[in-house]
Tab-separated table of C-alpha atoms (C1' of nucleotides) in Angstrom:
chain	number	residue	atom	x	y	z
A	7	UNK	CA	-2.445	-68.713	100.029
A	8	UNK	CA	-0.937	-71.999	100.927
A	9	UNK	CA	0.100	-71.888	104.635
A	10	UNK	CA	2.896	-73.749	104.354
A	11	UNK	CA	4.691	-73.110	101.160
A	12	UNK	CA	8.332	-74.738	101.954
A	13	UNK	CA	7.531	-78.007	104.483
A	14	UNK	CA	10.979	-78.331	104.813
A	15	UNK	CA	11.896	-82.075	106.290
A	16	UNK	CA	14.675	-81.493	108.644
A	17	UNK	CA	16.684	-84.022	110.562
A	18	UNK	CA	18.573	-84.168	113.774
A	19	UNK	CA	21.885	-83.815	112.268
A	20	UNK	CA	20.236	-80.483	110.589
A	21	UNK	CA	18.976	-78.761	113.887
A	22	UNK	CA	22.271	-79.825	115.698
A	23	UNK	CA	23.872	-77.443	112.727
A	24	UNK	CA	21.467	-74.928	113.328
A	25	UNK	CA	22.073	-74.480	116.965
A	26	UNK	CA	26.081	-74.478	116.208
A	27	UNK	CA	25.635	-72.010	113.813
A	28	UNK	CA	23.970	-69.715	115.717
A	29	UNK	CA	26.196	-70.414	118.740
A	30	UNK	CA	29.062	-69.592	116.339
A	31	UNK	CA	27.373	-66.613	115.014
A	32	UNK	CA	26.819	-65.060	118.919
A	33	UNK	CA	30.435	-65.831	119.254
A	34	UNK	CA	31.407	-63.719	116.448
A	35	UNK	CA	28.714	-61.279	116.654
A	36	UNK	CA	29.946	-60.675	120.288
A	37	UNK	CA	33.317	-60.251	119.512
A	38	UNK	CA	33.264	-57.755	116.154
A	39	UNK	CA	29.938	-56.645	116.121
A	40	UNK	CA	26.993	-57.325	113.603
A	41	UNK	CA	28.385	-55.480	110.633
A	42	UNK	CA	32.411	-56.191	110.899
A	43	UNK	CA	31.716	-59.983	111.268
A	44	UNK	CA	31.279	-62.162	108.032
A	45	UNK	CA	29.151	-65.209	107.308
A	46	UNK	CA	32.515	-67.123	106.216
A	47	UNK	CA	33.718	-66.270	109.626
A	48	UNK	CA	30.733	-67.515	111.161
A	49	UNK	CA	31.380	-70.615	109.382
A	50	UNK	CA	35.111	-70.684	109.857
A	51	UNK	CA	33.732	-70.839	113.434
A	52	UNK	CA	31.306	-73.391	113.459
A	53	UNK	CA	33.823	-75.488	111.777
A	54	UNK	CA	31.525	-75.361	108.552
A	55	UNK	CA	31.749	-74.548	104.932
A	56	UNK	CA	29.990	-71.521	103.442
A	57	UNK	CA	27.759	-73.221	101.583
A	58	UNK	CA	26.674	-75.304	104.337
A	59	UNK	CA	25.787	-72.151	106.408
A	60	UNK	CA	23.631	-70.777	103.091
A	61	UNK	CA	21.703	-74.353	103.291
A	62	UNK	CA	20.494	-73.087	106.398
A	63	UNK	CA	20.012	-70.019	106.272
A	64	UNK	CA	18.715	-67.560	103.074
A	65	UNK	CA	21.059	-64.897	104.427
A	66	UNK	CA	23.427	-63.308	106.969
A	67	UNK	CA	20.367	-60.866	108.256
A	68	UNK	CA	18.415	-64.128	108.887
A	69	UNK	CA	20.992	-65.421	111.600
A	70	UNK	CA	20.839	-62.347	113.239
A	71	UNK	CA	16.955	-62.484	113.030
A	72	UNK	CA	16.643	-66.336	114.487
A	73	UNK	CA	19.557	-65.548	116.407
A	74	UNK	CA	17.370	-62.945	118.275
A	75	UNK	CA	14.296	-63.820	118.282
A	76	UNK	CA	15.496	-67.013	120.041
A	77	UNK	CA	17.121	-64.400	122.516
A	78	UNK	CA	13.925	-62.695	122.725
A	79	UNK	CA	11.565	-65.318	123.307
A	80	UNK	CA	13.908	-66.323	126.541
A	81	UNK	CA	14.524	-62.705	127.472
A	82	UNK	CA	10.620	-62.594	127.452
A	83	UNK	CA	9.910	-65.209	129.591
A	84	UNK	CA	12.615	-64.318	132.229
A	85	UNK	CA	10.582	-61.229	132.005
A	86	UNK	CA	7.485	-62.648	132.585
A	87	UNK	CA	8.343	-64.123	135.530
A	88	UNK	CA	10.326	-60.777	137.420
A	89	UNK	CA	7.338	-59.018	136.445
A	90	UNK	CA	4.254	-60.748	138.856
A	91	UNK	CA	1.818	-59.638	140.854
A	92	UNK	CA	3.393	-61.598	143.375
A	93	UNK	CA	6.823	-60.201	142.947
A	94	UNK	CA	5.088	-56.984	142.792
A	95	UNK	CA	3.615	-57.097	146.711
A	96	UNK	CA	6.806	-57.621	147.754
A	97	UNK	CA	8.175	-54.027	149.548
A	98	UNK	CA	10.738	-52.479	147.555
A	99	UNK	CA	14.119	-54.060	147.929
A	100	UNK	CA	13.054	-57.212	147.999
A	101	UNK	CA	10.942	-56.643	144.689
A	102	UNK	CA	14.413	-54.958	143.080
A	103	UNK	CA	15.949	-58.620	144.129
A	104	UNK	CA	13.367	-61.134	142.203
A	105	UNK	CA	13.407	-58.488	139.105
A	106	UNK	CA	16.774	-57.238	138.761
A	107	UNK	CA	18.476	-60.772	139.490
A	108	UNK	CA	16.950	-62.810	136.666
A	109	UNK	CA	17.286	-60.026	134.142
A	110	UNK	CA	21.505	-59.717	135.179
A	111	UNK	CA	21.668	-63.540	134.904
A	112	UNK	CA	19.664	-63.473	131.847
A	113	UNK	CA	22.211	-60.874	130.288
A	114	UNK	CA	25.668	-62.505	132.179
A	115	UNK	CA	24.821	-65.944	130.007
A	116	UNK	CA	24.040	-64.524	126.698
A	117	UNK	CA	26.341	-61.394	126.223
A	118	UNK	CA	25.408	-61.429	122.149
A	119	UNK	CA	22.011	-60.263	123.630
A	120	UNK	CA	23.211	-56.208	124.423
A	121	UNK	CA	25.754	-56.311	121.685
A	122	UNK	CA	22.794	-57.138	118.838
A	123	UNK	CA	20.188	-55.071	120.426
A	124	UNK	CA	22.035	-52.069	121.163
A	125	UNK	CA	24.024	-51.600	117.835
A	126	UNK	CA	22.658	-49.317	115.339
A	127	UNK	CA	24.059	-51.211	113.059
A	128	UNK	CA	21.296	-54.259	113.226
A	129	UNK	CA	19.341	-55.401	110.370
A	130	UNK	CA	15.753	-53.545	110.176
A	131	UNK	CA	13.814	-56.292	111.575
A	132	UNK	CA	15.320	-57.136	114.918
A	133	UNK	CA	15.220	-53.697	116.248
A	134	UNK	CA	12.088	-53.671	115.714
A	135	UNK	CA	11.481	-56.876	117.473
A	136	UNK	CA	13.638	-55.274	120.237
A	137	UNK	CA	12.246	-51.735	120.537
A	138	UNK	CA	8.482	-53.657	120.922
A	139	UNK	CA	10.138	-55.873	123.867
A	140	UNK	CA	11.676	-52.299	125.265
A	141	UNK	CA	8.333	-50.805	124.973
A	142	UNK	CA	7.094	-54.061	127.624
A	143	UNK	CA	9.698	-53.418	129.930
A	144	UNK	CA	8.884	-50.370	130.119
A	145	UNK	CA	5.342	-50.592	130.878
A	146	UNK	CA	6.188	-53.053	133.325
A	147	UNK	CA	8.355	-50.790	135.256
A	148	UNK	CA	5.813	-47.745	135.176
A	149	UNK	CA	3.066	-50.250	136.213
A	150	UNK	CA	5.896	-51.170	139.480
A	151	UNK	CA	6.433	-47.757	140.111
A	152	UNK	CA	2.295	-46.687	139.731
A	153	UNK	CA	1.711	-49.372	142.248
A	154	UNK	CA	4.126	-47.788	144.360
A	155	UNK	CA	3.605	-44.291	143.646
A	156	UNK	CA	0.203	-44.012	142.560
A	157	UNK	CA	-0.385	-40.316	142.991
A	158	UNK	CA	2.855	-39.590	140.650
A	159	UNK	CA	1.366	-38.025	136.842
A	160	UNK	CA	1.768	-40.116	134.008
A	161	UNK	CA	3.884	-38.244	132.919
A	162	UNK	CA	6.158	-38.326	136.195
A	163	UNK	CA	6.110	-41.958	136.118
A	164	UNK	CA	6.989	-42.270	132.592
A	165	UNK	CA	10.044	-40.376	132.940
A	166	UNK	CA	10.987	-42.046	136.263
A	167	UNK	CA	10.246	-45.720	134.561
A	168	UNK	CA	12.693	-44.478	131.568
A	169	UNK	CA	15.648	-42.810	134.281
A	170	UNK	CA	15.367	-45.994	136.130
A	171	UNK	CA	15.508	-48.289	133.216
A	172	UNK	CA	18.676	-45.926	132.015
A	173	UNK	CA	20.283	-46.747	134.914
A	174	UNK	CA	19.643	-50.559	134.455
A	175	UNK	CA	21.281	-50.195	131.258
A	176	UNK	CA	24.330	-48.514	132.450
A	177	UNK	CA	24.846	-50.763	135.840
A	178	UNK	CA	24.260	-54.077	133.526
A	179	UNK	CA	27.660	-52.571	131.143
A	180	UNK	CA	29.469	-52.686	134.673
A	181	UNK	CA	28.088	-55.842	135.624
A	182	UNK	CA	29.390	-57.343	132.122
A	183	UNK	CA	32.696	-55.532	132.257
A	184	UNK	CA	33.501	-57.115	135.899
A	185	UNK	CA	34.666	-60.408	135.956
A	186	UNK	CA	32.645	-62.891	137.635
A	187	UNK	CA	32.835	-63.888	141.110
A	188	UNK	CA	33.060	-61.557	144.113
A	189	UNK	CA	33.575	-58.071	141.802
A	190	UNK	CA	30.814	-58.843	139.984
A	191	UNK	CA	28.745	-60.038	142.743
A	192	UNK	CA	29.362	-56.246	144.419
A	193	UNK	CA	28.548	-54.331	141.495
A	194	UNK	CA	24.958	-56.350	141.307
A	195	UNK	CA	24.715	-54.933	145.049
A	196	UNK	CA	25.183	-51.343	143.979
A	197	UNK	CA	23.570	-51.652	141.104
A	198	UNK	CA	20.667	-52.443	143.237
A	199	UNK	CA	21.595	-49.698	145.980
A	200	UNK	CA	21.651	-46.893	143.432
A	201	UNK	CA	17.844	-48.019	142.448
A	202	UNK	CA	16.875	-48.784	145.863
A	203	UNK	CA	17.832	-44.652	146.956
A	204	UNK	CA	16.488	-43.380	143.355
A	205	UNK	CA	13.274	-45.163	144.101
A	206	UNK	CA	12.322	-45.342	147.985
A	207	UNK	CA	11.738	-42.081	148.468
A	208	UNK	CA	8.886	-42.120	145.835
A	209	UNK	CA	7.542	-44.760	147.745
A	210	UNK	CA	4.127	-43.670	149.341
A	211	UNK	CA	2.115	-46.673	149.967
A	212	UNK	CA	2.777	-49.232	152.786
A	213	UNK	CA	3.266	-52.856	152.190
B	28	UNK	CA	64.908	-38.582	111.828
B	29	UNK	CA	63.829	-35.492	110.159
B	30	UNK	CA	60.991	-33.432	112.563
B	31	UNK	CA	58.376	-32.435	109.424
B	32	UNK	CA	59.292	-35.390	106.587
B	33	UNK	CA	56.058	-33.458	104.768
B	34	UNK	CA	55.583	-29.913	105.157
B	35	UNK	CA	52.391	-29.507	103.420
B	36	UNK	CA	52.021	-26.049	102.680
B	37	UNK	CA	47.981	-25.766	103.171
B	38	UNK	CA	45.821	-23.195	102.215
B	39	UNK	CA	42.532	-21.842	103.564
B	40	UNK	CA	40.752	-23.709	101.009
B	41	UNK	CA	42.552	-26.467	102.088
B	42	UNK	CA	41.540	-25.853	106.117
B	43	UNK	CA	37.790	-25.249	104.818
B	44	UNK	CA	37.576	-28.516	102.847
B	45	UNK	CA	38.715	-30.824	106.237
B	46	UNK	CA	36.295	-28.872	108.581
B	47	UNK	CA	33.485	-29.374	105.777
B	48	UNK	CA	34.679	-33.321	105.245
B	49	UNK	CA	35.339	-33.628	109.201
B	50	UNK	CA	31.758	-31.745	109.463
B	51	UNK	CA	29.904	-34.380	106.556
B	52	UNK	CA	31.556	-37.513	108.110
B	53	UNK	CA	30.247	-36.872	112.215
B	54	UNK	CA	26.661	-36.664	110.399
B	55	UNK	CA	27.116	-39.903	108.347
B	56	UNK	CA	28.788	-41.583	111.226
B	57	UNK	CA	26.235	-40.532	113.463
B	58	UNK	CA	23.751	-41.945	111.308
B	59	UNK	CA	25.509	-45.128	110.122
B	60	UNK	CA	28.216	-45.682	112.106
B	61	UNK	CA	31.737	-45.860	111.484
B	62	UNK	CA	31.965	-49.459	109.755
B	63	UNK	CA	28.589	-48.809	107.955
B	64	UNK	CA	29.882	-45.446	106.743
B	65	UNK	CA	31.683	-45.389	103.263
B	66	UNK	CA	34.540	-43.184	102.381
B	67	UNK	CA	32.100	-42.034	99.102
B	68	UNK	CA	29.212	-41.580	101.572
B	69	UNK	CA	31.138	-38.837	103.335
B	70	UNK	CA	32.147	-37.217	100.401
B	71	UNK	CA	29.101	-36.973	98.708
B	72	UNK	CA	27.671	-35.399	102.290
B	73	UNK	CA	30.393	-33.279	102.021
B	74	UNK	CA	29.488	-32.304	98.025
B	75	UNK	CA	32.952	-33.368	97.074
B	76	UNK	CA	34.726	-36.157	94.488
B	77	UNK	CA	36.191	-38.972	96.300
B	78	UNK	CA	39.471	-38.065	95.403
B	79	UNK	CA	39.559	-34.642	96.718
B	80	UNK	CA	38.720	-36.690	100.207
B	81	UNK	CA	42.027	-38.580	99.535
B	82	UNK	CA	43.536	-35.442	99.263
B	83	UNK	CA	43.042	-34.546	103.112
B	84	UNK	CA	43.069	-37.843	104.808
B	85	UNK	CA	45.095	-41.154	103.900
B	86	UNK	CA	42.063	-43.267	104.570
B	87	UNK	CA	39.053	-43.910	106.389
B	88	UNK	CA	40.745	-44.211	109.699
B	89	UNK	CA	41.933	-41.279	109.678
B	90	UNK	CA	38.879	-39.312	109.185
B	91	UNK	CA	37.861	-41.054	112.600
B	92	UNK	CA	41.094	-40.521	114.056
B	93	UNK	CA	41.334	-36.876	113.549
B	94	UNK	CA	37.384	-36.252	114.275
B	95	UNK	CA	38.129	-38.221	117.290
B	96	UNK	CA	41.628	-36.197	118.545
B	97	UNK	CA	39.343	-32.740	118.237
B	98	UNK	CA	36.489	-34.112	119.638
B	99	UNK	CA	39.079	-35.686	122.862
B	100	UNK	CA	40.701	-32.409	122.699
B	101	UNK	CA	37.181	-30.647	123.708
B	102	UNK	CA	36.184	-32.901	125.841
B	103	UNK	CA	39.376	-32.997	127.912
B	104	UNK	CA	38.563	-28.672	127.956
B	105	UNK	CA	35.221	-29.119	129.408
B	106	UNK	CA	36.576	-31.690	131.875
B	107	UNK	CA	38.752	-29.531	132.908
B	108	UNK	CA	36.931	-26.724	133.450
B	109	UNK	CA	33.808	-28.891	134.770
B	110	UNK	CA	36.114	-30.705	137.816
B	111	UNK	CA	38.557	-27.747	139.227
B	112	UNK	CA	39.252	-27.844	143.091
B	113	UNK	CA	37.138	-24.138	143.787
B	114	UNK	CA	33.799	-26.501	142.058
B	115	UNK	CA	34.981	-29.216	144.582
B	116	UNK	CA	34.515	-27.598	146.900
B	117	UNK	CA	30.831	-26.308	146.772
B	118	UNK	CA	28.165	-28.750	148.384
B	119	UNK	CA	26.993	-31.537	146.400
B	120	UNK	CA	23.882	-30.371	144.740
B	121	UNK	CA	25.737	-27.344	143.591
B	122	UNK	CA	28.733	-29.415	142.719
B	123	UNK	CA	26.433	-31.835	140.713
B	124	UNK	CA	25.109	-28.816	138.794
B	125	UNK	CA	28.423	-27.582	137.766
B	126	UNK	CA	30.107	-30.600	137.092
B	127	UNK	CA	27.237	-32.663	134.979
B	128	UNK	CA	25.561	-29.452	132.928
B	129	UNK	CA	28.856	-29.030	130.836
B	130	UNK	CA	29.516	-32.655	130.240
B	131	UNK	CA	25.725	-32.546	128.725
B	132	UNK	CA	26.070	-29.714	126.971
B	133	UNK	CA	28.884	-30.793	125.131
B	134	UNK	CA	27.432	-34.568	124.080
B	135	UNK	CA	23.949	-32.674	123.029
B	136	UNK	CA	26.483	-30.088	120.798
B	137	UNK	CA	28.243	-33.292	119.713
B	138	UNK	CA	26.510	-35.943	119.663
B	139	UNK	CA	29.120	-37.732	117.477
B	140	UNK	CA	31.110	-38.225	120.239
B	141	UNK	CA	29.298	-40.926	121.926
B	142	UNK	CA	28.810	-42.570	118.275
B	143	UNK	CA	32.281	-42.824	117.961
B	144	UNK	CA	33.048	-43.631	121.419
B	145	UNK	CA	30.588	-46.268	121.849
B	146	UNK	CA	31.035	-48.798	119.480
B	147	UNK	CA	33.637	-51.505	119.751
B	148	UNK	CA	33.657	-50.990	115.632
B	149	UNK	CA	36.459	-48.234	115.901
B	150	UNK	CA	39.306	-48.227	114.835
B	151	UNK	CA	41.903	-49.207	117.415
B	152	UNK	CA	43.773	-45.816	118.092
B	153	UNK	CA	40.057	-43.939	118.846
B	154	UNK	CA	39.697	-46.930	121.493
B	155	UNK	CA	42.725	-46.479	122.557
B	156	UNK	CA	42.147	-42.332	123.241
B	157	UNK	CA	39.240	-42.564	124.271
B	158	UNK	CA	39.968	-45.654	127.629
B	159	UNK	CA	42.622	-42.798	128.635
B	160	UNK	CA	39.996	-39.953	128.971
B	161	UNK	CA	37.903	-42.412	130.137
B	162	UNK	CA	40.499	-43.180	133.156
B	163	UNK	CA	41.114	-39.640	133.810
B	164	UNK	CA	37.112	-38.955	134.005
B	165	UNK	CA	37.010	-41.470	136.917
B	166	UNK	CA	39.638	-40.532	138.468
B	167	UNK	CA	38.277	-37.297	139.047
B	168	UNK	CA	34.980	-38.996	140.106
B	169	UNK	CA	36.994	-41.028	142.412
B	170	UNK	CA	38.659	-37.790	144.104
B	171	UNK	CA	35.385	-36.230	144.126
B	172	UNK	CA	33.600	-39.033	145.768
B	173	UNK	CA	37.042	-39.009	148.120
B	174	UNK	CA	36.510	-35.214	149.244
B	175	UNK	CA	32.972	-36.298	150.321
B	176	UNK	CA	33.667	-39.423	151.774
B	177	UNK	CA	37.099	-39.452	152.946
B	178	UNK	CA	36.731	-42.490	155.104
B	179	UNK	CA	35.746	-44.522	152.399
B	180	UNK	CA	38.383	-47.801	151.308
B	181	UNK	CA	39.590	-47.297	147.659
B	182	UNK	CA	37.671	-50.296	146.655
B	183	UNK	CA	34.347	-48.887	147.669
B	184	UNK	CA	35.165	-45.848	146.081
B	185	UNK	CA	36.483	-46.868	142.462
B	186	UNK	CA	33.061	-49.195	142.702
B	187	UNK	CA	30.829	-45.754	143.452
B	188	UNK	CA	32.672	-44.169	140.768
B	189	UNK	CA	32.398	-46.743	138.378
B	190	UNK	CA	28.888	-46.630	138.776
B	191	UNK	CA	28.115	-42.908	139.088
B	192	UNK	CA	29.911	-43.194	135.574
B	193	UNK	CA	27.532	-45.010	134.345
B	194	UNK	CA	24.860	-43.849	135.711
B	195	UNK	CA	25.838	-40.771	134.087
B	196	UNK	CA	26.064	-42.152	130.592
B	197	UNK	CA	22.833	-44.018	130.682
B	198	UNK	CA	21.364	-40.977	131.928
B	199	UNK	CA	23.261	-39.136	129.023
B	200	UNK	CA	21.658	-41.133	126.726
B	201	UNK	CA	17.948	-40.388	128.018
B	202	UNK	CA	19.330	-36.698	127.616
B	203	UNK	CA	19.851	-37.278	123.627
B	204	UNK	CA	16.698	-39.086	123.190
B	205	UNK	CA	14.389	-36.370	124.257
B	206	UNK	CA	13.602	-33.659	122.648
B	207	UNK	CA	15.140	-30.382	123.030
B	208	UNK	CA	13.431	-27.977	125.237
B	209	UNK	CA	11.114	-28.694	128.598
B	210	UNK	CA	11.472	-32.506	128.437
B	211	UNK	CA	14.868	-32.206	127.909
B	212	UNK	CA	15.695	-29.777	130.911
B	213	UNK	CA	13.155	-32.461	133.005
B	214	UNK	CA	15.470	-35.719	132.002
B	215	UNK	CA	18.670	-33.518	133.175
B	216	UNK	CA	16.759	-32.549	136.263
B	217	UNK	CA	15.948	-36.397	136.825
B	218	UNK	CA	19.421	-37.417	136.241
B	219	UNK	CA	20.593	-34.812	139.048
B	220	UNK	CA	18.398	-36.567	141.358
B	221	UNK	CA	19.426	-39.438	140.782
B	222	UNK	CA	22.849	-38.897	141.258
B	223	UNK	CA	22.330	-36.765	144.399
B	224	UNK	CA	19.966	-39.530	146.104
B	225	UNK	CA	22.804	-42.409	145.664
B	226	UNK	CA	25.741	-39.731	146.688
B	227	UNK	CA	24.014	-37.804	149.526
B	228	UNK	CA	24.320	-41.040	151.753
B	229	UNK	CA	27.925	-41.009	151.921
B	230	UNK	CA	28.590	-37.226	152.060
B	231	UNK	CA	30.067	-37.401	155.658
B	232	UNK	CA	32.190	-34.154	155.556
B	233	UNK	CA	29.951	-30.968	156.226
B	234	UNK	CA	30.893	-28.187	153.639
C	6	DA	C1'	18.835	-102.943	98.650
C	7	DG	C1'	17.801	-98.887	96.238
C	8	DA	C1'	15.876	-94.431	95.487
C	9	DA	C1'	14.966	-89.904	97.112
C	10	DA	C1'	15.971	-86.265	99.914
C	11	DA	C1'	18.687	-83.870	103.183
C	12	DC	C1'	23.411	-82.711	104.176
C	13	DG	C1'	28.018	-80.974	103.069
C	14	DC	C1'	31.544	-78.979	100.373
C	15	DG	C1'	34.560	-75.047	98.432
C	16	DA	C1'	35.811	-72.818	94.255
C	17	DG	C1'	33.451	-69.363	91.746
C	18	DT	C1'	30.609	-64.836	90.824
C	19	DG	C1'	28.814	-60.277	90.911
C	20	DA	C1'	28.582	-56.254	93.768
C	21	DT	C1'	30.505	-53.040	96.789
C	22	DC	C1'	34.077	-50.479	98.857
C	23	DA	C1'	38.512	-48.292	99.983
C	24	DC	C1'	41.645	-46.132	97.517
C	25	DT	C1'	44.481	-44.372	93.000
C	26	DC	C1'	45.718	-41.810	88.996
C	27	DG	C1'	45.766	-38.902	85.061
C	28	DT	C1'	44.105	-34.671	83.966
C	29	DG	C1'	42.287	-30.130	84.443
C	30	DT	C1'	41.487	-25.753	87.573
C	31	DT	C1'	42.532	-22.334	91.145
C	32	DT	C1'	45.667	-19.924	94.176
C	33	DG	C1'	49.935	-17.770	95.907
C	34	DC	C1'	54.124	-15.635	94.701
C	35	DC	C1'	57.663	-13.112	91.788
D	5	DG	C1'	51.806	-12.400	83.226
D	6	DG	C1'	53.752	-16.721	84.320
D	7	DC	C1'	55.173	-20.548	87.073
D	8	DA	C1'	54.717	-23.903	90.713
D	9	DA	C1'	52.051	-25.928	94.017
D	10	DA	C1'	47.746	-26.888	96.031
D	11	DC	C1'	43.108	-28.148	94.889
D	12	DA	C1'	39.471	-30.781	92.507
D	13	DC	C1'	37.668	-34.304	89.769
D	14	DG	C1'	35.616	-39.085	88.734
D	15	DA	C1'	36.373	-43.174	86.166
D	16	DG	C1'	39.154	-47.013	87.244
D	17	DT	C1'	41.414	-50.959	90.209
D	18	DG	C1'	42.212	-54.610	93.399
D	19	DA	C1'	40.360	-56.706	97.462
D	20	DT	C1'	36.705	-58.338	100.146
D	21	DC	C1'	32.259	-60.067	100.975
D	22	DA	C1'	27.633	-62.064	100.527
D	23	DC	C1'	25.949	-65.567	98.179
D	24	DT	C1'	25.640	-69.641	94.364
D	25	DC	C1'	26.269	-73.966	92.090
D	26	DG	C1'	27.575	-78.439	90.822
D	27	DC	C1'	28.788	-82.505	92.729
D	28	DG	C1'	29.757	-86.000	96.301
D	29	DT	C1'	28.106	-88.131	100.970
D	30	DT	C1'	24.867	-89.551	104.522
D	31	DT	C1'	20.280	-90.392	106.182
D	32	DT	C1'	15.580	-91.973	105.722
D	33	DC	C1'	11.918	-94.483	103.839
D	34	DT	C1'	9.942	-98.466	101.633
DNA sequence: AGAAAACGCGAGTGATCACTCGTGTTTGCC
DNA sequence: GGCAAACACGAGTGATCACTCGCGTTTTCT
């Protein structure tokens, strides 16, 4: 029971490759999906040979795990920080501003994110990773709406937390698809209209 | 430029075997996905040698292709029959009932179709089919959301159609999730109100 | 400087997959 | 019944892909 069994002694130069080859691997992941894209394509695109990928990494699951879990770990702390009791005072459209806005930009600067999560076709082990961080989210938007709408059932709130993340989902696609700048800037605002009229009228408790 | 370079004559056996393979390949594909799916997968699902497979369809593709056309074929029925002018023309709740509970019904009998439909891992031809039904469903959004809310500029109203579309499809995908029966009914329900809260504001035409 | 270890390479290897082919069976037609 | 065509089979084939290995280069440590 050693606790560290491999104390592998990196250098700079080795971490730099890392970071390419995981930039190369979003790249391709992005563009053909998880399953179509192969690891001498990820190299091809990191401007690396095969066998300098395989130094790195044991296998072409285990970019796609590092790959997200590094995605993860940020997509968790942008969530930590829509989701706080401060934000959650706030009256409702101003509350849909500090938590919808950081999750969009989160999502607008790492695209690879919704292509590797929402693929079936994902090794075993991030979709895990990623139904656990769905299960948060979730939670954090029935705890919004119970503050809200605290005489709502459980089981009311549960299936208005899951339409309203739904429609997340879909508006985010649109966001993505628009190109950035004014069109994109407009969908965001009826992204954020369509939740504002799903959700006000649930609203029951002054702020 | 002959019409019919290959007049296969085909018997019922024949017919049988591609509605069986057609039938084993939307379960793998739902399962797997396309790219995931192998051509011996299907056949086995479908009880069959590999080589009687060969004997229907040229190659993989065009399992897809042809599951895909029949599927498009449906679709653009129930479209059809879901946005004609006499359904236009009732007031939007009603409308919304009429228009939504056939597109659901036939993604919960064929759930396939958004497998196939989804994933940027199709072949190119599916893609292809699929952006043109895809354009025609929002076009008929667009006039809907046009006979409601005439004064509307065609900007706004290719941006409330874009995301009523995907409101929908998010929606659609709660639908799947659940499980048939009560909670299903209540997640169809929930995506009517939803839809009706963001388009009721704009209705500015009495009916 | 010199040794050890990390880095880097790219042809090679075994497995898997889409697809074929030679052969045997069933069906439709006279 | 008998013939031709459609149907069915499954081991085989070439290509592709994930992954390896032997060897040369660069970095780090003393």
């Amino acid at each position: 029971m050693s606790e560290e069994p491999k104390p592998r002694r990196r250098q700079a130069r080795g971490e730099r490759r890392i970071a390419q080859l995981l930039q190369a691997a979003a790249n391709v992941f992005c563009a053909y999906g998880y399953t179509a894209t192969s690891t001498n394509a990820i190299a091809r695109e990191a401007s690396v040979s095969p066998g300098t990928l395989y130094q790195y990494f044991p296998n072409k699951e285990a970019i796609a795990i590092e790959l997200g879990e590094r995605l993860l770990t940020e997509m968790r702390e942008a969530h930590g920080q829509a989701f706080t009791p401060a934000n959650l005072a706030l009256p409702l459209p101003e509350m849909l501003d500090v938590v919808v806005d950081p999750m969009i930009a989160f999502n607008c600067e790492n695209p690879v994110f919704l292509a590797l999560m929402h693929g079936s076709e994902v090794p075993g082990r991030i979709a895990e990773e990623h139904d656990a961080l769905h299960a948060n989210l979730l939670n954090s938007v029935r705890d919004v709406i119970a503050h809200f709408a605290p005489e709502l059932s459980p089981e009311e709130r549960a299936r208005i937390a899951d339409m309203t993340f739904a429609i997340f989902k879909g508006g985010l696609g649109l966001v993505l698809a628009a190109p950035e700048g004014a069109e994109r800037e407009a969908t965001i605002a009826e992204l954020k209209t369509v939740l504002l009229r799903y959700l006000s009228p649930l609203v029951t408790v002054p702020h």
